[in-house]
Coordinates of C-alpha atoms and ligand atoms in Angstrom, one line a residue:
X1103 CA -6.2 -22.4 -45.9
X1104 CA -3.1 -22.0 -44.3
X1105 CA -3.0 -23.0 -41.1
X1106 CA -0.6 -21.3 -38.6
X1107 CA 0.5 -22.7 -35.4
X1108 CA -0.3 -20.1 -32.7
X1109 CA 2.4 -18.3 -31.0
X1110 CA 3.1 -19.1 -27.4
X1111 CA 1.6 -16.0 -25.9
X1112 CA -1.8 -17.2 -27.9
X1113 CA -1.7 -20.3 -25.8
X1114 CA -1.0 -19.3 -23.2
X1115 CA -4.0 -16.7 -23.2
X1116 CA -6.2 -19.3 -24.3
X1117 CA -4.9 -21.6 -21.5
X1118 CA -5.4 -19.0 -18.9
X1119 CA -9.0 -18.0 -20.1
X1120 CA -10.2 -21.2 -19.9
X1121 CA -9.0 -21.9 -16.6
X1122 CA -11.0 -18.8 -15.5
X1123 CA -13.7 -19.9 -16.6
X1124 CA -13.3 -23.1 -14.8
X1125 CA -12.4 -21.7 -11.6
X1126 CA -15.7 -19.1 -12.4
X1127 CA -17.9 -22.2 -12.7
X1128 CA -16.2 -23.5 -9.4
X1129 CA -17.0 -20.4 -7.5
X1130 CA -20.9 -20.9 -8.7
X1131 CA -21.1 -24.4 -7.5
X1132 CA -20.0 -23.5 -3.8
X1133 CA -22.9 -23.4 -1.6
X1134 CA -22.2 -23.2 1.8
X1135 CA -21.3 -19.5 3.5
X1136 CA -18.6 -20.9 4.8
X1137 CA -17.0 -22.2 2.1
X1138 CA -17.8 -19.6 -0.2
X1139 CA -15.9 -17.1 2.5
X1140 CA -12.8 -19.5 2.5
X1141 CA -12.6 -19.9 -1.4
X1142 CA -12.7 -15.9 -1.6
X1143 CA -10.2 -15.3 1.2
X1144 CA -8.1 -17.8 -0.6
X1145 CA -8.5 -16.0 -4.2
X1146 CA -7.2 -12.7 -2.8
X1147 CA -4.4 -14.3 -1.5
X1148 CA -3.5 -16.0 -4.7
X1149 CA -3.9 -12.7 -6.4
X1150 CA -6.9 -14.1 -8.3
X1151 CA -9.9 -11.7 -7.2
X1152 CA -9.4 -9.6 -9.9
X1153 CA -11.1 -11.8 -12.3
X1154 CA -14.1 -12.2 -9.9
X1155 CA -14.9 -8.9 -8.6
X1156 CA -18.7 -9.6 -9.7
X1157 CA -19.1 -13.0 -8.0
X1158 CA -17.5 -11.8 -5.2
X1159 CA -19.3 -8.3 -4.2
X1160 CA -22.3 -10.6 -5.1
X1161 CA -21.7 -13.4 -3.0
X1162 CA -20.8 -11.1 0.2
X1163 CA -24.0 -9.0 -0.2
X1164 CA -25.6 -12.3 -0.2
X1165 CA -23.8 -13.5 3.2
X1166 CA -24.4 -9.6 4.9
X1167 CA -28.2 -10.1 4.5
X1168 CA -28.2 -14.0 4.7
X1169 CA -28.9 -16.1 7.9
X1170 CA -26.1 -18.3 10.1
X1171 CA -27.0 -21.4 12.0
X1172 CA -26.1 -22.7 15.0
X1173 CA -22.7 -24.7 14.2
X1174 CA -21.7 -21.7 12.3
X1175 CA -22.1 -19.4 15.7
X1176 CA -19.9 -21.4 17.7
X1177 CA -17.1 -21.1 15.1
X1178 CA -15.2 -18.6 16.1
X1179 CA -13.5 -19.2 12.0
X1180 CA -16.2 -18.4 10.2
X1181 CA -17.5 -15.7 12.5
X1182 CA -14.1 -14.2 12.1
X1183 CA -13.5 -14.5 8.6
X1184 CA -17.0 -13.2 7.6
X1185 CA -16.5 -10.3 9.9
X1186 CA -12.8 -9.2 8.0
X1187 CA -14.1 -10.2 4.4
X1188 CA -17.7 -8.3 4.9
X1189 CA -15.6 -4.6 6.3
X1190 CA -13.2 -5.1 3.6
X1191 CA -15.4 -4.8 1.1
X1192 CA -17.4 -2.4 2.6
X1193 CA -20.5 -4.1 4.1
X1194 CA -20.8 -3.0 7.7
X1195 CA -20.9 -5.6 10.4
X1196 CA -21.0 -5.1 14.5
X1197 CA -18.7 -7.2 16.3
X1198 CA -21.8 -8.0 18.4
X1199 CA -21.4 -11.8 16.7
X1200 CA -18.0 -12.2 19.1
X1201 CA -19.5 -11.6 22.2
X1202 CA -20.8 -15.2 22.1
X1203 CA -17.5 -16.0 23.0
X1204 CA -16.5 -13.9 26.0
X1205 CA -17.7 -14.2 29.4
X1206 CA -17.6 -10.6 31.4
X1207 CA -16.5 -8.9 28.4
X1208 CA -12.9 -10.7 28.2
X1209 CA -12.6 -13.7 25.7
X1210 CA -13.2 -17.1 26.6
X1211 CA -9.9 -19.1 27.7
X1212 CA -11.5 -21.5 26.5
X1213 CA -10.4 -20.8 23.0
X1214 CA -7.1 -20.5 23.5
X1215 CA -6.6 -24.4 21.8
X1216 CA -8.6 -23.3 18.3
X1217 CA -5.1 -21.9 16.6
X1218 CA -7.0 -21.2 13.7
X1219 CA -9.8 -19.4 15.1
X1220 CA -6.9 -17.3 16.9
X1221 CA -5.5 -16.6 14.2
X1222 CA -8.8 -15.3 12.3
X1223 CA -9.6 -13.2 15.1
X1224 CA -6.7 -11.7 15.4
X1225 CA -6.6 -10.8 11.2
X1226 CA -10.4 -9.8 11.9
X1227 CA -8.8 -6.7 14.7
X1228 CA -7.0 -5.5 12.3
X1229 CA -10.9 -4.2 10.5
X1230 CA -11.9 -2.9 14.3
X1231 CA -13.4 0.5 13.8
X1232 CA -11.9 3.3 16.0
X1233 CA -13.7 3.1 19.6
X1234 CA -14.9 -0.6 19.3
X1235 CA -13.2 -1.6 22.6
X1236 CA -13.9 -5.3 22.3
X1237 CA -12.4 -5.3 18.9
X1238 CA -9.1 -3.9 20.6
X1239 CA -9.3 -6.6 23.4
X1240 CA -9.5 -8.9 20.4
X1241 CA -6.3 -7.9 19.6
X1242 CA -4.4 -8.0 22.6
X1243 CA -6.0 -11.1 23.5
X1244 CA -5.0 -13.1 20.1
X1245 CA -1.6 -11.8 19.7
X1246 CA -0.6 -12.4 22.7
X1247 CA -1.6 -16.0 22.5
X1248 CA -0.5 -16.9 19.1
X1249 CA 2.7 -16.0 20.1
X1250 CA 2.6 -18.7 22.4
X1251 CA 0.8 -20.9 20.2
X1252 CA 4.1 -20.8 18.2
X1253 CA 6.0 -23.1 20.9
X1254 CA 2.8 -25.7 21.1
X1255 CA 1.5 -25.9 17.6
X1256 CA 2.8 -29.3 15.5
X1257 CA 1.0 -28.3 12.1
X1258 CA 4.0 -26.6 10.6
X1259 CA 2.2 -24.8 8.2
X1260 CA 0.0 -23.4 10.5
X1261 CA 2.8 -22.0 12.7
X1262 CA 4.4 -21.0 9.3
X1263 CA 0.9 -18.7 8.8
X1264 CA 1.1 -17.2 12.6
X1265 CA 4.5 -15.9 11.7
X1266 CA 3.6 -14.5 8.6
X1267 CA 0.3 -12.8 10.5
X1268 CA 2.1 -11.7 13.7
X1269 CA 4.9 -10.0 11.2
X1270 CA 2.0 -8.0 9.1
X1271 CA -1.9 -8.8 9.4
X1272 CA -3.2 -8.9 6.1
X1273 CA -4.6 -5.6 6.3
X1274 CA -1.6 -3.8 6.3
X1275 CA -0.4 -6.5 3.3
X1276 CA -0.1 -6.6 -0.4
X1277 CA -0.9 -9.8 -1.1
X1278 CA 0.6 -10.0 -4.2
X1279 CA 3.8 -9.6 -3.0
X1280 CA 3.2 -12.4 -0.9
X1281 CA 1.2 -14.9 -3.7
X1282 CA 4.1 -16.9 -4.5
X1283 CA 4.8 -18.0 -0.3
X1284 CA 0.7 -18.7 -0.4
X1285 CA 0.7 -20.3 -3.8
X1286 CA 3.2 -22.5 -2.0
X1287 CA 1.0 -23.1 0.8
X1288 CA -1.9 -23.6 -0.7
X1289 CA -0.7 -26.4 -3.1
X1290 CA -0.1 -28.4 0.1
X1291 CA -3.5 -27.4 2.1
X1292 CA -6.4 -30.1 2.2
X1293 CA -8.7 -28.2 0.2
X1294 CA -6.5 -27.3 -2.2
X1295 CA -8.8 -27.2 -6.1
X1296 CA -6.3 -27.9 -9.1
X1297 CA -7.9 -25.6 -11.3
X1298 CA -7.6 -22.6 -9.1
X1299 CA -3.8 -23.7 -8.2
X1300 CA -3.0 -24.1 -12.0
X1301 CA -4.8 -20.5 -12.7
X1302 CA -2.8 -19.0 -10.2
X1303 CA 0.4 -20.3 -10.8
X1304 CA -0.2 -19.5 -14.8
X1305 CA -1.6 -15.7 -13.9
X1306 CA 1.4 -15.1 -12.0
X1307 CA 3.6 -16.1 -14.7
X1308 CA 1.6 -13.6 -16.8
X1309 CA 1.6 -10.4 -14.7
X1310 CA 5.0 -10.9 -14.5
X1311 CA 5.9 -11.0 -18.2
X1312 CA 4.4 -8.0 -18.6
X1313 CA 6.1 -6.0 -15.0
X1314 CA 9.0 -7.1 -17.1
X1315 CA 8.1 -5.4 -20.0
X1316 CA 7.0 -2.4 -18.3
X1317 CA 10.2 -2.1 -16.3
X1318 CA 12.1 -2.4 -19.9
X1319 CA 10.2 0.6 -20.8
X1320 CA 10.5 2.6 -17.6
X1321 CA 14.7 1.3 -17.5
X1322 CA 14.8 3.3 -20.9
X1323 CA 13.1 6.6 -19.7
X1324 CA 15.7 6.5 -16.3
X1325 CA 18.8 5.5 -18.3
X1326 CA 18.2 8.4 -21.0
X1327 CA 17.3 10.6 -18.5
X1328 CA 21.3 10.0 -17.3
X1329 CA 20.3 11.3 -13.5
X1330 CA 21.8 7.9 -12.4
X1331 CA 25.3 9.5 -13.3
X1332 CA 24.8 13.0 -13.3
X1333 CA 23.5 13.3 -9.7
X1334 CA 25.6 10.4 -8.1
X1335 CA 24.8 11.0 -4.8
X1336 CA 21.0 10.7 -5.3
X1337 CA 19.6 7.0 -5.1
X1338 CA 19.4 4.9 -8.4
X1339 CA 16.6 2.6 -7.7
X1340 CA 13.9 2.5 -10.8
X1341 CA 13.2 -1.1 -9.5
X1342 CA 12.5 -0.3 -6.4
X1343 CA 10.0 2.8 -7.2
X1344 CA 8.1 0.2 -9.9
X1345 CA 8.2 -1.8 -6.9
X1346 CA 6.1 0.8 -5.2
X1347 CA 3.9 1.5 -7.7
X1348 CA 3.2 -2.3 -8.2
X1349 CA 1.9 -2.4 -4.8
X1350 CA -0.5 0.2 -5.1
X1351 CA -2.3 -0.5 -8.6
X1352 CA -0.9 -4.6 -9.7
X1353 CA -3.4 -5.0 -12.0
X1354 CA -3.1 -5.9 -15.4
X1355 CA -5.1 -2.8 -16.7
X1356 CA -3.5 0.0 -14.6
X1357 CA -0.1 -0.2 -16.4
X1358 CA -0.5 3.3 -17.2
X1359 CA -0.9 4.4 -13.8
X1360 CA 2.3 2.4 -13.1
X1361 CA 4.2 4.1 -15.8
X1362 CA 3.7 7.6 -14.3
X1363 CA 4.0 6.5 -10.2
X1364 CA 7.2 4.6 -11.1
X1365 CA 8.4 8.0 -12.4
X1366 CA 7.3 10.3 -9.7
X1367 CA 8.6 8.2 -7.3
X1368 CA 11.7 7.8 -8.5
X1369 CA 11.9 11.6 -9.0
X1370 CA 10.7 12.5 -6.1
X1371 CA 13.1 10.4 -4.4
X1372 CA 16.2 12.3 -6.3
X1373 CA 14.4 15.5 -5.3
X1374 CA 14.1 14.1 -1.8
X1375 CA 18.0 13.8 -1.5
X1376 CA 19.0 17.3 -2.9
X1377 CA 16.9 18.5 -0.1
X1378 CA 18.2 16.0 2.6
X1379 CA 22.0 15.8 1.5
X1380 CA 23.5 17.4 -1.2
X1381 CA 22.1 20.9 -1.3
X1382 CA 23.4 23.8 0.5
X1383 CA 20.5 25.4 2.4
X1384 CA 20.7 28.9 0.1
X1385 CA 20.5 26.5 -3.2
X1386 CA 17.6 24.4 -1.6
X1387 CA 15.9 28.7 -1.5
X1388 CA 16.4 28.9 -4.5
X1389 CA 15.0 26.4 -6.3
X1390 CA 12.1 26.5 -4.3
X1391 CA 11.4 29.8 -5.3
X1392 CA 12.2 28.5 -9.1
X1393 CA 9.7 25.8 -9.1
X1394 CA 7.2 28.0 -7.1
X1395 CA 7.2 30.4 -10.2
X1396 CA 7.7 27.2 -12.5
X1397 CA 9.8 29.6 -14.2
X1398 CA 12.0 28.6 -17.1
X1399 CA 13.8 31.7 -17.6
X1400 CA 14.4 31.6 -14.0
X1401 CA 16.0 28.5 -14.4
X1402 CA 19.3 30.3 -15.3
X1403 CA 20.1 31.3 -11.8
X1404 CA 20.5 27.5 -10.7
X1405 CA 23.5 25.1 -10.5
X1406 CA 23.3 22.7 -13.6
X1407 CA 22.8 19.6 -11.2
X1408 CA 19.8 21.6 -9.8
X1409 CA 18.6 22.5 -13.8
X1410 CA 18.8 18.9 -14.3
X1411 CA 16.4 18.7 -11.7
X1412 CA 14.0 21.2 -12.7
X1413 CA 13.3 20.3 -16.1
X1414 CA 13.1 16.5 -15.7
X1415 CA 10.5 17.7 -13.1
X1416 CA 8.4 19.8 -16.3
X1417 CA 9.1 17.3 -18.2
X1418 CA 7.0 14.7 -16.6
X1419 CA 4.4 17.2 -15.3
X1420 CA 4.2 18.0 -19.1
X1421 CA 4.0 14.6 -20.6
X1422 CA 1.1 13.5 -17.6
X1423 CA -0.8 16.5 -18.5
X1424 CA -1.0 16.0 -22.1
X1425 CA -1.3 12.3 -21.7
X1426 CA -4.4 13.4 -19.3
X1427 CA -5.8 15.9 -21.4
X1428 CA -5.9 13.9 -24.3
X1429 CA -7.3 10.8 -22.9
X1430 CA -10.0 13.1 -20.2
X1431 CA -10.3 16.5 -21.5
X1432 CA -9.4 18.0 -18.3
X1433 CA -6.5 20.1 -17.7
X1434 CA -4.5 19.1 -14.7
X1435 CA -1.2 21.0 -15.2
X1436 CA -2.4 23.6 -12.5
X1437 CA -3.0 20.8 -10.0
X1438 CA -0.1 18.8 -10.8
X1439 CA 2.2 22.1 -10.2
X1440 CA 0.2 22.8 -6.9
X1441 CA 1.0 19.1 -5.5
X1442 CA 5.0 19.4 -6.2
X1443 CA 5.0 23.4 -5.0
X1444 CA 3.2 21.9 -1.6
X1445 CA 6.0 19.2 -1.4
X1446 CA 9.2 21.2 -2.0
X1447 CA 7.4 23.9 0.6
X1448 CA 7.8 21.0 3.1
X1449 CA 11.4 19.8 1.9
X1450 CA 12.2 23.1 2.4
X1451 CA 10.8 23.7 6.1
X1452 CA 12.9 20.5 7.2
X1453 CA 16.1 21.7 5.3
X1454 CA 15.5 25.1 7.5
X1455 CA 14.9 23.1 11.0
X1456 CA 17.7 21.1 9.9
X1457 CA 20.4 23.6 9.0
X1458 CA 19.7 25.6 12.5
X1459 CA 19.3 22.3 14.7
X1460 CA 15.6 23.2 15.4
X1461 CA 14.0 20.3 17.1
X1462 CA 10.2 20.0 16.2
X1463 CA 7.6 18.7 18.4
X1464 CA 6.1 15.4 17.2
X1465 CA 3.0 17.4 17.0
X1466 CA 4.4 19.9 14.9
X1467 CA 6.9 17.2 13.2
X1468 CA 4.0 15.5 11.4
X1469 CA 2.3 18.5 10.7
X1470 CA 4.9 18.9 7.8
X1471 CA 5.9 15.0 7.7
X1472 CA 2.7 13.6 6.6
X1473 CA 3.1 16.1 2.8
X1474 CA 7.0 15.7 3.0
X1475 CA 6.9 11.9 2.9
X1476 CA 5.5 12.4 -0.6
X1477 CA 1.7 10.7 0.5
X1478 CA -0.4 13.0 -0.9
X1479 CA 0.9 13.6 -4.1
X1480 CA 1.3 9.9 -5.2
X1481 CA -2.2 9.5 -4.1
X1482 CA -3.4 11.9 -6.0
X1483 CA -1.2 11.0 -8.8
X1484 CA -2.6 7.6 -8.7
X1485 CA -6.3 9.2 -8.7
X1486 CA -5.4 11.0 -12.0
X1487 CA -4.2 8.0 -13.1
X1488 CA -6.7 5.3 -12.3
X1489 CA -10.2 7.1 -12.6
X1490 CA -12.1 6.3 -15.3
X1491 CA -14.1 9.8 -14.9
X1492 CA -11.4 12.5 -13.3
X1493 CA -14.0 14.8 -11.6
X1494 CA -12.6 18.8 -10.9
X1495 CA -14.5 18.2 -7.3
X1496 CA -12.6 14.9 -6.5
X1497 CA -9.2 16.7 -7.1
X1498 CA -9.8 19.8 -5.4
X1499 CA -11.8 18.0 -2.5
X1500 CA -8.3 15.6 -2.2
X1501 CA -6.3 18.4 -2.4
X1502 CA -7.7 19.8 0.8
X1503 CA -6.1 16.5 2.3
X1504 CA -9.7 15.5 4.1
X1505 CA -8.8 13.9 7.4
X1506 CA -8.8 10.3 5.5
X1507 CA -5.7 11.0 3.6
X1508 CA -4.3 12.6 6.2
X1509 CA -4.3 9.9 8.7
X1510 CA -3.3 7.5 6.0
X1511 CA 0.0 9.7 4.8
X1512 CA 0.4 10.2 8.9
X1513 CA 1.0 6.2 8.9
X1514 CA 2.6 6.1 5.7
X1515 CA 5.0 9.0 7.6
X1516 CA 5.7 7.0 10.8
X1517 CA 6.1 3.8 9.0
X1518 CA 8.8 5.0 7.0
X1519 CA 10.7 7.0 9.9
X1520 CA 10.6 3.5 11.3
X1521 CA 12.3 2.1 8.9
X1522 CA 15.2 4.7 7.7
X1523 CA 15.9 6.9 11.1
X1524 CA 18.4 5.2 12.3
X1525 CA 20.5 5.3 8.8
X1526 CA 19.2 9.1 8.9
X1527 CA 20.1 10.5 12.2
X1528 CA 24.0 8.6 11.4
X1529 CA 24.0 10.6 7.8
X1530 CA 22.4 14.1 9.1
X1531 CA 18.8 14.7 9.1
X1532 CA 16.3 16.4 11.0
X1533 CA 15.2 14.1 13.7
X1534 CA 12.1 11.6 13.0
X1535 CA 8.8 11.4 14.7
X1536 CA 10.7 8.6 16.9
X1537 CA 13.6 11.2 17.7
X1538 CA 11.2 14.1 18.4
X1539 CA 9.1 11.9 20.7
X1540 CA 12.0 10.7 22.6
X1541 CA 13.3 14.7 23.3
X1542 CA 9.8 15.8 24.0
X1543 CA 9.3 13.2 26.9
X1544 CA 12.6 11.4 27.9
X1545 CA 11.7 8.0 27.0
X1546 CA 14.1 5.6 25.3
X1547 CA 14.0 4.6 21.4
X1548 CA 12.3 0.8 22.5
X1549 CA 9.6 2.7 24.4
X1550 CA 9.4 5.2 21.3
X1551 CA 9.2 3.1 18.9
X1552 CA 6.7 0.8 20.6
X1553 CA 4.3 4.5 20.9
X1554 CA 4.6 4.6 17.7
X1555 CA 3.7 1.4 16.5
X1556 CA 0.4 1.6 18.8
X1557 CA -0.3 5.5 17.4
X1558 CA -0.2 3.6 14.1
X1559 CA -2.4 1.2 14.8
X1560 CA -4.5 3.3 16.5
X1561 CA -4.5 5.9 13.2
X1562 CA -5.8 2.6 10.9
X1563 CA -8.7 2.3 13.2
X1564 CA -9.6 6.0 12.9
X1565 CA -9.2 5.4 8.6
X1566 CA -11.9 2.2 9.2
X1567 CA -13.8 4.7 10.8
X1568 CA -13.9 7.2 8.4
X1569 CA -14.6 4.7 5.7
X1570 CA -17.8 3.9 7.0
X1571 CA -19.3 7.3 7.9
X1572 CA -20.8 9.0 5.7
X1573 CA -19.8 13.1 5.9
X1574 CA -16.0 11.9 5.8
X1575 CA -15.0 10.8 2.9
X1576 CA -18.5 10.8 0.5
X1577 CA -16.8 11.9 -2.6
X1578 CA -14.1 8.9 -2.7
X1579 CA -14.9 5.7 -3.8
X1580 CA -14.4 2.7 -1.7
X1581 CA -12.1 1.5 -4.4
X1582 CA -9.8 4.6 -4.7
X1583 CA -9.7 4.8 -1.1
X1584 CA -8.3 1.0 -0.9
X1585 CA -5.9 2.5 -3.7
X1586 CA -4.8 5.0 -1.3
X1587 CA -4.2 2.9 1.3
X1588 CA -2.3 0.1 -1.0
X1589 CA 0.5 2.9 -0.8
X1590 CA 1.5 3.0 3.1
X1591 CA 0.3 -0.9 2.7
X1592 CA 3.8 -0.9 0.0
X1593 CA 4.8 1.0 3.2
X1594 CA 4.2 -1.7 5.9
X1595 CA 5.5 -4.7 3.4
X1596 CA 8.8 -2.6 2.0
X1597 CA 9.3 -1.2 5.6
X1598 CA 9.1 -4.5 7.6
X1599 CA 7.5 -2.6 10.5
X1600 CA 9.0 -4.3 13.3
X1601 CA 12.6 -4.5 11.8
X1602 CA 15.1 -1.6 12.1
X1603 CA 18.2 -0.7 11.2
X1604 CA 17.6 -0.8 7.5
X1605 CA 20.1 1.8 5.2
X1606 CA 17.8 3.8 2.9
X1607 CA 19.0 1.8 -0.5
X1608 CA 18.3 -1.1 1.4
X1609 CA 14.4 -1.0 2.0
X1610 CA 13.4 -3.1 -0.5
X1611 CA 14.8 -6.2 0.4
X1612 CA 16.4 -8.0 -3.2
X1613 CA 15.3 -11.3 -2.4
X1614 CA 11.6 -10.5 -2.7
X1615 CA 12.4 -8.2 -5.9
X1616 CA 13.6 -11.2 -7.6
X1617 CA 11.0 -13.5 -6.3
X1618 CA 8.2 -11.0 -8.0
X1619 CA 9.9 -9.7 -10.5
X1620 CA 12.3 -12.5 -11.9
X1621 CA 11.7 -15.8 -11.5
X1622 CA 8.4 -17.5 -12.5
X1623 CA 6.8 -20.1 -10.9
X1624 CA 7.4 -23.6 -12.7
X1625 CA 4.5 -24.6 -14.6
Ligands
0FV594 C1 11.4 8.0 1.4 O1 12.7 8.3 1.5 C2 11.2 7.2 0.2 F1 12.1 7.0 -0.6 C3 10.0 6.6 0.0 C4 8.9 6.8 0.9 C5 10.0 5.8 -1.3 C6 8.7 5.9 -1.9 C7 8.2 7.2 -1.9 C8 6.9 7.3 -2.2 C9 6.0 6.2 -2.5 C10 6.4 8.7 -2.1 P1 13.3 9.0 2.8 O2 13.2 8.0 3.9 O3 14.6 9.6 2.5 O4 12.1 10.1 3.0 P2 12.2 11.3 4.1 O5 11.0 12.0 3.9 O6 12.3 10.6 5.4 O7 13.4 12.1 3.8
MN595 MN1 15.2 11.6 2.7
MN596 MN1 13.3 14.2 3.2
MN597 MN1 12.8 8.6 5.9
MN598 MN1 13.5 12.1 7.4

């Protein structure tokens, strides 16, 4: 028999298969809660968990019902870091355990030395559940301190973690935009296991082979499509919108679901900028009306850049829907047509309030803001596009925008006025939530944007809420929700809430693009 050498890719699967199942028989052999919380907390960061989904609901379920002892309730760690891990995965836990370390309701000073109790506190907040006032105290508490901590600390990367946390708590992160920095980290860390280090580095290396090849792909769709020339005052970013879609469904299997979000999201972003900048206001009428009728024949009355427009629109509606149809026997062309007909209805409102220097009310500002921002319709894009069973009652039950998605695109809304006012307000656009604030009650842009940062906040709590009650949100599963909220989590990370001044084209800083998207880690 001939024997033929296998190709690299073989090995490299074979390589990688049996380091999962190395690192599987690993996870078995941990015994202790603790450690079994740790080595899960340190798989998600290393973009690993989605091998282990079983072991890990398993384990957790074990932990919610299981007993603690004594050295475990003094450690304000673990108590921490089983508090975050248990709500994230949907296992509801009081914060009762963390009043064994307050005295009169305030936290003990005396824990002001444990940095790394701090600093799992302080990630814990982040899961509080609207209402839960010693939660919020937990968070004014820690993140004052580890501020200080900074100055004091001498483990380097320790302090290098509190940065990183105090930036974005891990809630409002994607980790796998952050694997490489943690890989790094981790290689260095006491408890570091080979095996799980080698399986990361190597499962990085793949996932990004294959981004590549997908954003091959999706570079020939945009370059055919010639919008990049045609429409030169639109943005040209395809990397950028895979960028987006990456952060809300990375894994290997949901390639599809990145194909189509890459596309809407660059389209929508084109669309975005006729409305904002280059149309006149009695063109942007038009084609509202010409979309609202989906109207081919109609299509005659517009200006060719605005025809270019309109049928790269069908045709991706078109190719989504057969695509759909074929692979889940259900039509979505009527739903698909609502979601871009309720968008341009709130382009349009803005390009009104723009064109005769109508200033909203914040109120009435993210009324339209949270639909105009584009939210909704990737999220329910990216149900279409991710379910395994597309039910008629999901769709139409997310299409009422129940108050979960709502408050999520509200966040999603304010993060990104955050980041691209400033470049707005200069170029000529209706003011942001920051700017309406500011005229409806005098304060400066510091103490705006510090409202909003706290209304955000605040809004995350309310979504924590509503994913543990039961009426809210019953038809969504806890895994599509955490889809949903992986897209203003893109938000937070591409944003860099707490930065300003970024132009539009800028967002997505080119440093981490490369990091993710170009260079492998060395073997
Ligand atoms: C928003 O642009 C923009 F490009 C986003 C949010 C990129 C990704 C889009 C989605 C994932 C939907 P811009 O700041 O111009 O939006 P507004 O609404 O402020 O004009
Ligand atoms: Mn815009
Ligand atoms: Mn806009
Ligand atoms: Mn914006
Ligand atoms: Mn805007």
């Amino acid at each position: 028999m001939k024997v033929t050498k296998p190709k690299q890719g073989e090995a490299i699967d074979a390589r990688a298969s049996a380091l999962r199942e190395e690192v599987r028989m690993i996870f078995k052999n941990v015994v202790e809660p603790l450690d079994q919380l740790e080595l899960i907390d340190q798989l998600q960061r290393l973009g690993l968990d989605y091998h282990f989904h079983d072991e890990i609901n398993r384990t957790l379920k074990n932990i919610h019902t299981g007993q603690k002892n004594e050295t475990w309730e003094k450690d304000l760690h673990a108590t921490a870091l089983e508090f975050r891990l248990l709500r994230q995965h949907g296992h509801h836990i009081s914060p009762e355990g963390f009043k064994r370390f307050t005295e009169n309701g305030s936290f003990n000073k005396g824990i002001r030395a444990d940095v790394q109790g701090l600093l799992s506190l302080y990630e814990a907040s982040y899961f509080s559940i609207d209402g839960e006032s010693l939660m919020d105290e937990a968070w004014s508490f820690t993140s004052n301190l580890l501020k200080d901590c900074l100055e004091n600390t001498v483990d380097l990367d320790l302090q290098m973690r509190v940065i990183n946390a105090l930036e974005l708590p891990l809630q409002w992160r994607i980790p796998r935009f952050d694997a490489k920095w943690y890989i790094n980290l981790y290689q260095k860390s006491g408890d570091m296991i080979p095996a799980v280090l080698a399986f990361a580095k190597l499962d990085f290396n793949i996932r990004q082979a294959l981004n590549q090849e997908e954003l091959k792909d999706l570079s020939r769709w945009w370059s055919k499509l010639g919008m990049g020339e045609k429409l030169p005052f639109a943005r040209d970013r395809l990397v950028a919108s895979f960028f987006w879609s990456l952060g809300i469904t990375g894994e290997p299997h949901h390639r599809y679901c990145r194909e189509v979000l890459t596309k809407i999201i660059e389209l929508i972003g084109v669309y975005d900028d006729v409305y904002d900048v280059y149309g006149t206001l009695d063109e942007l009428e038009l084609f509202t009306d010409v979309v609202q009728r989906w109207d081919i024949n109609a299509m005659k009355e517009l200006p060719d850049y605005m025809k270019l427009c309109f049928l790269s629109l069908i045709s991706v509606v078109n190719e989504t829907t057969y695509d759909i149809l074929r692979d889940h026997n259900i039509d979505t062309f009527p739903h698909q047509k609502k979601w871009f007909n309720d968008l341009f209805e709130r382009y349009i409102v803005e390009a009104r309030w723009y064109n005769s220097g109508y200033h909203p009310t914040l109120e009435e500002y993210l009324k339209n803001g949270f639909v105009s921002i584009g939210g909704p319709i990737v999220m329910l894009y990216s149900y279409i596009c991710t379910e395994d069973q597309i039910k008629k009652e999901d769709l139409e039950f997310n299409e009422d925008l129940p108050d979960i998605v709502r408050l999520a695109c509200e966040i999603f809304r304010l993060s990104d006025d955050y980041g691209t006012s400033s470049a707005e307000l200069k170029r000529g656009d209706v003011p942001s939530s920051i700017h309406c604030y500011m005229s409806e009650t005098g304060v400066s842009e510091e103490v705006s944007r510090e409202h909003m940062m706290n209304l955000i906040r605040k809004k995350w709590a309310q979504i924590n809420k509503l994913r543990f009650s039961k009426e809210n949100n019953n038809s969504l599963s806890w895994s599509f929700v955490d889809i949903m909220l992986n897209l203003i989590r893109a938000g937070h990370c591409l944003y860099n809430a707490g930065d300003d001044g970024f132009s539009v084209e800028d967002v997505v800083a080119k440093d981490t693009l490369v990091s993710l998207l170009v260079e492998p880690i060395p073997l």
